[in-house]
Short mmCIF file of C-alpha atoms in Angstrom, two decimals:
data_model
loop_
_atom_site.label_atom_id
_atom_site.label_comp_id
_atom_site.label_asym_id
_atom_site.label_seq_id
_atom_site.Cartn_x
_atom_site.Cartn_y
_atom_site.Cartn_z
CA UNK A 988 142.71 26.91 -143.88
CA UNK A 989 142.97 28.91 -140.55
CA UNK A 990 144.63 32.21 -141.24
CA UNK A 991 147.53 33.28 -139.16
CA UNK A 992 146.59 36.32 -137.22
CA UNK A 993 149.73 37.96 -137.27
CA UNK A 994 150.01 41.41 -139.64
CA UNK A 995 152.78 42.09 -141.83
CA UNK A 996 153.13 45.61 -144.64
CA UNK A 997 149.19 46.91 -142.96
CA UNK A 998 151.30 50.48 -143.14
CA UNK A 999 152.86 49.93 -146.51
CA UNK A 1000 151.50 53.32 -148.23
CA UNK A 1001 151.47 56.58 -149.22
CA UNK A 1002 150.26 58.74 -146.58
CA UNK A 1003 147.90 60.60 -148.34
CA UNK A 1004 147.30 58.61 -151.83
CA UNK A 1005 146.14 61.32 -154.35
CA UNK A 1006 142.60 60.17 -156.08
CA UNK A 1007 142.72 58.69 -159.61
CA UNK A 1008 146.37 57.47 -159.08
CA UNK A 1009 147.54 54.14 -159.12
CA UNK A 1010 148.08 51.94 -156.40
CA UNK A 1011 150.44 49.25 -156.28
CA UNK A 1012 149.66 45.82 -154.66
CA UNK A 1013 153.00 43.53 -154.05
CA UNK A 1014 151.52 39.81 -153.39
CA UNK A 1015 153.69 37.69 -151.40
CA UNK A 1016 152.72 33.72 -150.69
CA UNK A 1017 152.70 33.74 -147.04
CA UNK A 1018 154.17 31.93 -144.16
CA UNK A 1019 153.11 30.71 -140.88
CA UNK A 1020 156.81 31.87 -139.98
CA UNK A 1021 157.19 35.23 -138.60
CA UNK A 1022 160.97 35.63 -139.75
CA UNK A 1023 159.89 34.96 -142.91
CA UNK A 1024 156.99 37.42 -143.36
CA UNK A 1025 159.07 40.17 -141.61
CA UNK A 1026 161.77 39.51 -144.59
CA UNK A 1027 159.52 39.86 -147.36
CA UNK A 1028 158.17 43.00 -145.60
CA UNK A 1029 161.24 44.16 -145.51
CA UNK A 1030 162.11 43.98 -148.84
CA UNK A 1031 158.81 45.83 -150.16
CA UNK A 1032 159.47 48.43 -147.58
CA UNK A 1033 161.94 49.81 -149.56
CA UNK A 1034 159.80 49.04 -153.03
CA UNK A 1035 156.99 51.23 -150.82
CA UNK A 1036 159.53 54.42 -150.13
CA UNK A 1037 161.29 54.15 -153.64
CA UNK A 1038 157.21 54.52 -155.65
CA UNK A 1039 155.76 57.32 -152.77
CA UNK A 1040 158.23 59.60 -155.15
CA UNK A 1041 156.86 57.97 -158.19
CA UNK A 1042 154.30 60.13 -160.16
CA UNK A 1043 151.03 58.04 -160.71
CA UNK A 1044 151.20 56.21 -158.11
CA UNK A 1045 148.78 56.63 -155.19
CA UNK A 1046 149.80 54.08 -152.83
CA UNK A 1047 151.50 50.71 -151.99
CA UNK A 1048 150.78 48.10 -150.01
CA UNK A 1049 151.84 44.45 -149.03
CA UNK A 1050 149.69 41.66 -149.06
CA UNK A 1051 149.63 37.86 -149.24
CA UNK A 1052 147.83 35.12 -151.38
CA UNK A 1053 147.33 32.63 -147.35
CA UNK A 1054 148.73 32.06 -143.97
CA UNK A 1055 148.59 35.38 -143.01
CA UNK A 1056 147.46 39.29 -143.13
CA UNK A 1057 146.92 41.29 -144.91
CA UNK A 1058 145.01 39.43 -147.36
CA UNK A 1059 145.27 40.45 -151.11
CA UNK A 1060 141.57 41.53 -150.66
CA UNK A 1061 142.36 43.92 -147.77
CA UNK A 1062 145.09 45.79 -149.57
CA UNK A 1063 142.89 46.47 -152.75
CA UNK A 1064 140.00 47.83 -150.79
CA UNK A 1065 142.27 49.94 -148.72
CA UNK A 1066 144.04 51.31 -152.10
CA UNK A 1067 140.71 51.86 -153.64
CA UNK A 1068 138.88 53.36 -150.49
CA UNK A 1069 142.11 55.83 -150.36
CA UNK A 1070 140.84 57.17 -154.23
CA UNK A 1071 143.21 55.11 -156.59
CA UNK A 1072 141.51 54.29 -159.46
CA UNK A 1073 143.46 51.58 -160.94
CA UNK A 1074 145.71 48.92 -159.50
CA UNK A 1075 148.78 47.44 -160.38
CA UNK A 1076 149.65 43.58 -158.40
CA UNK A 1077 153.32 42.84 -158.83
CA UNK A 1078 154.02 38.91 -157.71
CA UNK A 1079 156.81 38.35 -155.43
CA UNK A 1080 156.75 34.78 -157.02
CA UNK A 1081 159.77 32.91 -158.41
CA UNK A 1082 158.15 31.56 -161.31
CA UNK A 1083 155.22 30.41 -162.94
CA UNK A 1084 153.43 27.89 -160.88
CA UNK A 1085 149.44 27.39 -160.29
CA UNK A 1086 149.60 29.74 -157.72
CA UNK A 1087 150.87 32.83 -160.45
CA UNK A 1088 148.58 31.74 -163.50
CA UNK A 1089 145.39 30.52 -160.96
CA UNK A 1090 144.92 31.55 -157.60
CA UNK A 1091 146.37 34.60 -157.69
CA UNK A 1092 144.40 36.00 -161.29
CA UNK A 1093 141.00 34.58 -159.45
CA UNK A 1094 141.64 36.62 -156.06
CA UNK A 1095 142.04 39.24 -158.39
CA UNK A 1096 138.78 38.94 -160.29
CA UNK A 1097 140.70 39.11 -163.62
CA UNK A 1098 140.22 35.43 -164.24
CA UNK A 1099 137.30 33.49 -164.31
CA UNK A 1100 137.00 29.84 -163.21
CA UNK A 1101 134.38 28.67 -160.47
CA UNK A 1102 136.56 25.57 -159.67
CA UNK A 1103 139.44 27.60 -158.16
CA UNK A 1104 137.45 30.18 -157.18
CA UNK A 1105 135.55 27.77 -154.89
CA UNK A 1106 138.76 25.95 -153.59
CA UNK A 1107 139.89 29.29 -152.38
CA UNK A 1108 136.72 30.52 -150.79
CA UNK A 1109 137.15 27.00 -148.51
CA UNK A 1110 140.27 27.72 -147.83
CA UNK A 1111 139.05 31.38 -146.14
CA UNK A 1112 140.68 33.45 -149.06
CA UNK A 1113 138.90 36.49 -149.77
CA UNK A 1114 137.89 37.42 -153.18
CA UNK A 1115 137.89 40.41 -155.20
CA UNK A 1116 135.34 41.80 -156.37
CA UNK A 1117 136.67 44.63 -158.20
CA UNK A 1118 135.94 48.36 -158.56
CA UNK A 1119 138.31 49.47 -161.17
CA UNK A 1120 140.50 48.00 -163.73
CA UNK A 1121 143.64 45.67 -162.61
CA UNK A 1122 146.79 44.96 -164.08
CA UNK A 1123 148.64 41.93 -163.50
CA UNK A 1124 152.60 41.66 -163.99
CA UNK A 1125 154.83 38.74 -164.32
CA UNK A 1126 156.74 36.60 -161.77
CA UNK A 1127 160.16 37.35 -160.59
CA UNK A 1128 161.98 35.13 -163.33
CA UNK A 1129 160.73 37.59 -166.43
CA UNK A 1130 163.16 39.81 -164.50
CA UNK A 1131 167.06 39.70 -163.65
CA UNK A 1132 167.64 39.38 -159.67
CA UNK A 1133 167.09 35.62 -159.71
CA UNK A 1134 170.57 35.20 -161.86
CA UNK A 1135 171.91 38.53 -159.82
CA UNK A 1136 171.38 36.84 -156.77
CA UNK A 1137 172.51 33.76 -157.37
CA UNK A 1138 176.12 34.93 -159.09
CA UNK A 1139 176.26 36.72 -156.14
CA UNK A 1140 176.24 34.03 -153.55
CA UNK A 1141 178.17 32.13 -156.21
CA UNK A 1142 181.02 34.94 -155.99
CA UNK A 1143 180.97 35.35 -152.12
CA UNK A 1144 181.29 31.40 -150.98
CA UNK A 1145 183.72 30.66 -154.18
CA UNK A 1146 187.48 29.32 -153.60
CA UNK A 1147 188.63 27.84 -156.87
CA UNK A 1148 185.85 28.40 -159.42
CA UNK A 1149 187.69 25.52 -161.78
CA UNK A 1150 186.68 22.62 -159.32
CA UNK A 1151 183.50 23.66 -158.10
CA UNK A 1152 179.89 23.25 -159.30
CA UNK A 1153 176.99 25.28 -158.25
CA UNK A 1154 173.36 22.93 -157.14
CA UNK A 1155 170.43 25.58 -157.13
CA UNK A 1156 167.49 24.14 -154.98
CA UNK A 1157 163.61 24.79 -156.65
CA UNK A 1158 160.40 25.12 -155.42
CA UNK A 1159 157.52 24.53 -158.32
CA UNK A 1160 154.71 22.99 -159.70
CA UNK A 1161 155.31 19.48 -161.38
CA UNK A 1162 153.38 20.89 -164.42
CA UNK A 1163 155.43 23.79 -165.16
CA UNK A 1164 159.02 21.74 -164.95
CA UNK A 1165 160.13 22.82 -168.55
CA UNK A 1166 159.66 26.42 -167.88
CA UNK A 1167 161.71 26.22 -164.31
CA UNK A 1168 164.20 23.72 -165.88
CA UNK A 1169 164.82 26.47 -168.60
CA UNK A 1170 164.99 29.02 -165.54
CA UNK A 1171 167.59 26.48 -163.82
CA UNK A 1172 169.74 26.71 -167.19
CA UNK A 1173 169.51 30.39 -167.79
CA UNK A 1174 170.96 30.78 -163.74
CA UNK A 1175 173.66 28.40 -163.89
CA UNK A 1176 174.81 29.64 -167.40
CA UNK A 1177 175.53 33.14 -165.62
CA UNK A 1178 177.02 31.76 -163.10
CA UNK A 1179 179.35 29.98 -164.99
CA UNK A 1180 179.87 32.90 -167.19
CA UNK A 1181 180.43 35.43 -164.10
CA UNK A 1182 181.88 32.87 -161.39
CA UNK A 1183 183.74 30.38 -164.00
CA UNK A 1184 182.65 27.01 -162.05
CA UNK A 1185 183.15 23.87 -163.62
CA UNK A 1186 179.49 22.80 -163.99
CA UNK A 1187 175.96 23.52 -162.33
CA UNK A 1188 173.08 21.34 -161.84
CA UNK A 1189 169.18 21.98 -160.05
CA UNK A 1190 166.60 19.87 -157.95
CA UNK A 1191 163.23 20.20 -156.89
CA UNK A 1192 162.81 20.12 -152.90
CA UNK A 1193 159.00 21.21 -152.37
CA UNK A 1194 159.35 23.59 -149.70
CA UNK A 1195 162.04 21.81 -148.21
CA UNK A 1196 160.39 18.31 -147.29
CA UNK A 1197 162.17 16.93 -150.32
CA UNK A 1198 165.40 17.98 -149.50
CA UNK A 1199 166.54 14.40 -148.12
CA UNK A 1200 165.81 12.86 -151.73
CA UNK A 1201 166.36 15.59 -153.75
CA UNK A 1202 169.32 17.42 -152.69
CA UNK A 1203 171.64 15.29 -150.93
CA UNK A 1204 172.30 12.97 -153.57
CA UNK A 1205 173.25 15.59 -155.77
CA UNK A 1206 175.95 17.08 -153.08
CA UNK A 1207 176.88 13.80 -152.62
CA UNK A 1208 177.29 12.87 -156.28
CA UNK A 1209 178.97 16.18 -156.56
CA UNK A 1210 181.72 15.95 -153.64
CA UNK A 1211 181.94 12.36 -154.94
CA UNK A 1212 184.00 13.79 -158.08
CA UNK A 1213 186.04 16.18 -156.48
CA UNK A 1214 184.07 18.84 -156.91
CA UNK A 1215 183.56 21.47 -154.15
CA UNK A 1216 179.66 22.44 -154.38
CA UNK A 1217 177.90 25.94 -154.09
CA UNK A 1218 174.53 25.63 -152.98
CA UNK A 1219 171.64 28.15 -153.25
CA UNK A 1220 168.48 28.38 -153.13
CA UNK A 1221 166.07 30.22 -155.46
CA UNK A 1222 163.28 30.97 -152.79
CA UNK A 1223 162.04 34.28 -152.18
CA UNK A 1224 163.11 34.25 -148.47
CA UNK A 1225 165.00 30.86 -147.70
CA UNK A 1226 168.12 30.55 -147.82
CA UNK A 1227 169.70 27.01 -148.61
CA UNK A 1228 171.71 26.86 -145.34
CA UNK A 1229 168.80 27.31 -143.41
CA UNK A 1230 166.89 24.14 -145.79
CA UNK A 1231 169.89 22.25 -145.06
CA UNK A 1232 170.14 23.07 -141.08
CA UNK A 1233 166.34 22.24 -141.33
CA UNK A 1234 166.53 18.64 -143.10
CA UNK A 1235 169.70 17.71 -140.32
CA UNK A 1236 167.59 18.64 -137.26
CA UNK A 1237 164.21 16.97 -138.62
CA UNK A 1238 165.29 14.23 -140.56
CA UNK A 1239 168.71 13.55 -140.17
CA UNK A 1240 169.02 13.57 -136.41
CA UNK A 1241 171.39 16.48 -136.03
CA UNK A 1242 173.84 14.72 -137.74
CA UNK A 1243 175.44 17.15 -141.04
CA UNK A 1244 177.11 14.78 -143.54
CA UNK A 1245 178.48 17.83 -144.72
CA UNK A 1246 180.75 19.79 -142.24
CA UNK A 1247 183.55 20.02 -144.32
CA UNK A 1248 185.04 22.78 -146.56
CA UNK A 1249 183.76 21.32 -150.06
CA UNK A 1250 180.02 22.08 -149.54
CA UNK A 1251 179.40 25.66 -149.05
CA UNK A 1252 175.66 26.57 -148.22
CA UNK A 1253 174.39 30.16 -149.23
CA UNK A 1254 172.96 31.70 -145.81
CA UNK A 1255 171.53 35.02 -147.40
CA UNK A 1256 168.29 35.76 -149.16
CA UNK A 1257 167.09 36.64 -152.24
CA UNK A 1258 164.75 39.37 -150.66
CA UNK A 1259 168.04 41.09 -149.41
CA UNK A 1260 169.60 41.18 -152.53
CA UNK A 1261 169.05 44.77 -154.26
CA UNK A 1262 168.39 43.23 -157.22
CA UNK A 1263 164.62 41.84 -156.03
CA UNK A 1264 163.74 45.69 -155.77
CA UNK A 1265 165.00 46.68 -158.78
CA UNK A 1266 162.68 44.04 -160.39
CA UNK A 1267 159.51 44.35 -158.35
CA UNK A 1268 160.50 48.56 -159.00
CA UNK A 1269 160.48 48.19 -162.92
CA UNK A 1270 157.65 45.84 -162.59
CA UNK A 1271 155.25 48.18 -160.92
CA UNK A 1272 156.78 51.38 -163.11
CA UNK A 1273 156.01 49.53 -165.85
CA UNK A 1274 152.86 48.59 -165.41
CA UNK A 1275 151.78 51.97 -164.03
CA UNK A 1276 153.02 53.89 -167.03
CA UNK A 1277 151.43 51.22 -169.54
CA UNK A 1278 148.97 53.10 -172.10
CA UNK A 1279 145.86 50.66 -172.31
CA UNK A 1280 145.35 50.23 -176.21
CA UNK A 1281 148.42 51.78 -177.35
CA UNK A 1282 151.81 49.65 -178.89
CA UNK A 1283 153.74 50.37 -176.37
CA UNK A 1284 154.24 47.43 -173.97
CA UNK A 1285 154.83 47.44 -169.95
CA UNK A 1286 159.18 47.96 -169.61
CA UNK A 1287 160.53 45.08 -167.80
CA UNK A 1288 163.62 43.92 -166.04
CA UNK A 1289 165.90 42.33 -168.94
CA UNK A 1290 166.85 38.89 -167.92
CA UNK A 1291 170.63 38.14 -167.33
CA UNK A 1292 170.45 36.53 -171.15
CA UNK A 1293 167.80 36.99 -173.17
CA UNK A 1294 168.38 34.12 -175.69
CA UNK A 1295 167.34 31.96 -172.76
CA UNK A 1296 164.59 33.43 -171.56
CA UNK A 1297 162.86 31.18 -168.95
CA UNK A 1298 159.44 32.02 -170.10
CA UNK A 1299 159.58 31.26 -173.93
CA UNK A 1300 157.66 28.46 -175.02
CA UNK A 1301 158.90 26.58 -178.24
CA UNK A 1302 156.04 25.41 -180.98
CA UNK A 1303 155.24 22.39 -179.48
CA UNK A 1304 154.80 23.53 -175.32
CA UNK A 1305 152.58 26.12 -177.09
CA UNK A 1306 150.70 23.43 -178.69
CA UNK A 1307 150.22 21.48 -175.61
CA UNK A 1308 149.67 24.71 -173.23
CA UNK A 1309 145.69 24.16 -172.80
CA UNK A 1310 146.95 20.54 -171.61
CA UNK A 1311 149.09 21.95 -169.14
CA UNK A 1312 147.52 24.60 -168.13
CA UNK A 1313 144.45 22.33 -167.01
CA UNK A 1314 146.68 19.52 -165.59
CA UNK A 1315 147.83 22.59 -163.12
CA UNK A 1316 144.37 23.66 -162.13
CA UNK A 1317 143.58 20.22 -161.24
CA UNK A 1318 147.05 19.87 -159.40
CA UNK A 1319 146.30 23.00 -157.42
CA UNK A 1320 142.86 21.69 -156.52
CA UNK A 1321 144.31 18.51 -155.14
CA UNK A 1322 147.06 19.98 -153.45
CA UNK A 1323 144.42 22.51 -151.67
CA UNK A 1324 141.73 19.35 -150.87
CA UNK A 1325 144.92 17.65 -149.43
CA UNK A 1326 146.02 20.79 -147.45
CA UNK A 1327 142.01 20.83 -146.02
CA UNK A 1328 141.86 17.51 -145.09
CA UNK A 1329 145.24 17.51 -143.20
CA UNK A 1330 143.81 20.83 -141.41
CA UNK A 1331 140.87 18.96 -140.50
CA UNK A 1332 142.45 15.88 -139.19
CA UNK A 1333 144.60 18.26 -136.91
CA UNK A 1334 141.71 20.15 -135.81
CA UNK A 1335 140.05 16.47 -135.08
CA UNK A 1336 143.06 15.58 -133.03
CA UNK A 1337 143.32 19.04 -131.12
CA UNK A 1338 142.65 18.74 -127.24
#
């Protein structure tokens, strides 16, 4: 996979890092769009300026896992050449997905495993090959913006909360569906308790290429009983009206079933919400401040409700974890063989 050439967060850190210090790594996925690497950059600007304060921390930078610069790679070396002695990655990732428990860990060097290591490496991802010790913290959904944001957008396209239903679009890996259905649950419960609509439902829509199948049916079904619907999108930086606006002018040939004043399409961003820095914030202070060896456990972001925690696994997902866990590698291996040959082909078919 070609990377884009494009830099995005290459500035991202302290000025003049302070050796033995910490530096802090925020890993974003990537995009051959330029709108929406300049978001995300954005967004851990302000993480950057909040931790240059923070004592312990040497530096921050930006990077990305593919499709465009800096690499994850780049930004450790440049932390590490600077004299931190430690680094902390925070994952600007909704969820957990093969991306958060594989490629990501492997870049690193925390995790062993050839196969994904290898799959990477073809795909022009640079490797780590670390210098000092590395601390990896959870995705965005241990924290509490995902619910934040979404009662948010909830609250500001809301008319009469008593007919209405809220549809939250996904992104994730087919393998880790119970985890993001529990996610799905946990975010429509708040907004039902903060918002008061009727009812809430979720779909998968890849990164938007299932949109046609997956989403319109549900608006559809939704309108269909007099419900007015709310629709947002849990993406890091997508917003649902511009998924929607992009299914009508590829696939629906500019023609919006849904004009009307009973669907109302979130146009903001999760990465302008305050509540993503507040998370990727007590993230990295967390992780910074953690005592290697000691009881006392990284501090992170309470979720909205914690007796629905996204990320707890009852007895039997625990029991079949090494099952799922592997069915994921291989699913990320296909999907990255798939993504090569379709690269090839175009490079085939290039004048």
């Amino acid at each position: 996979m070609s990377l884009v050439l494009a830099t995005y967060g290459m500035v991202m850190a302290n000025p003049r890092p302070v050796i033995g210090q910490t530096g802090v790594v925020v890993i974003a996925h990537g995009s051959p769009s330029p709108r929406w690497n300049r978001a995300v950059a954005d967004a851990v600007e302000k993480v950057q300026e909040q931790l240059a304060e923070e004592p312990g921390v040497g530096g921050t930078r930006l990077a990305y896992l593919e499709a465009v610069r800096p690499g994850i790679a780049d930004a450790v070396s440049e932390l590490t050449a600077d004299g931190c002695r430690r680094i902390v990655a925070v994952p600007m990732f909704i969820a957990a997905s093969g991306h958060v428990l594989y490629d990501i860990p492997v870049v690193l060097g925390v995790l062993h495993d050839p196969a994904v290591a290898q799959t990477l490496q073809e795909e022009g991802i640079t490797l780590v090959s670390p210098t000092v010790p590395i601390t990896l913290t959870p995705p965005l959904s241990e924290g509490r913006c995902l619910d934040a944001y979404a009662v948010a957008e909830a609250k500001r396209l809301s008319q009469d909360p008593k007919r209405e239903a809220v549809l939250l679009l996904l992104h994730g890996d087919d393998d880790f569906r119970p985890k993001l259905d529990r996610l799905a649950q946990r975010v429509i419960h708040s907004v039902q308790r903060e918002v008061g609509v009727s009812s809430g439902d979720w779909c998968y829509i890849g990164t938007g290429h299932h949109y046609g199948s997956g989403a319109v049916p549900k608006i559809k079904q939704a309108a269909a009983e007099g419900r007015r619907v709310l629709v947002v999108a849990l993406f890091a930086a997508t917003s649902a009206r511009q998924l929607h606006e992009g299914w009508v002018q590829k696939e629906a040939g500019g023609n919006d079933p849904f004009q009307g004043p009973d669907v109302a399409f979130s146009d903001r961003i999760l990465t302008e919400h305050p509540a993503l820095i507040d998370d990727l914030l007590a993230f990295a202070r967390g992780a910074v401040h953690w005592e290697r060896g000691s009881n006392h456990q990284p501090d992170h972001p309470a979720a909205a409700d914690p007796a629905e925690k996204a990320e707890t696994l009852t007895q039997a997902e625990t029991a079949a974890l090494p099952e799922i866990t592997e069915k994921a590698r291989r699913t990320a291996q296909a999907e990255a063989t798939e993504k090569a040959q379709v690269t090839a082909e175009a490079g085939r078919a290039a004048p």
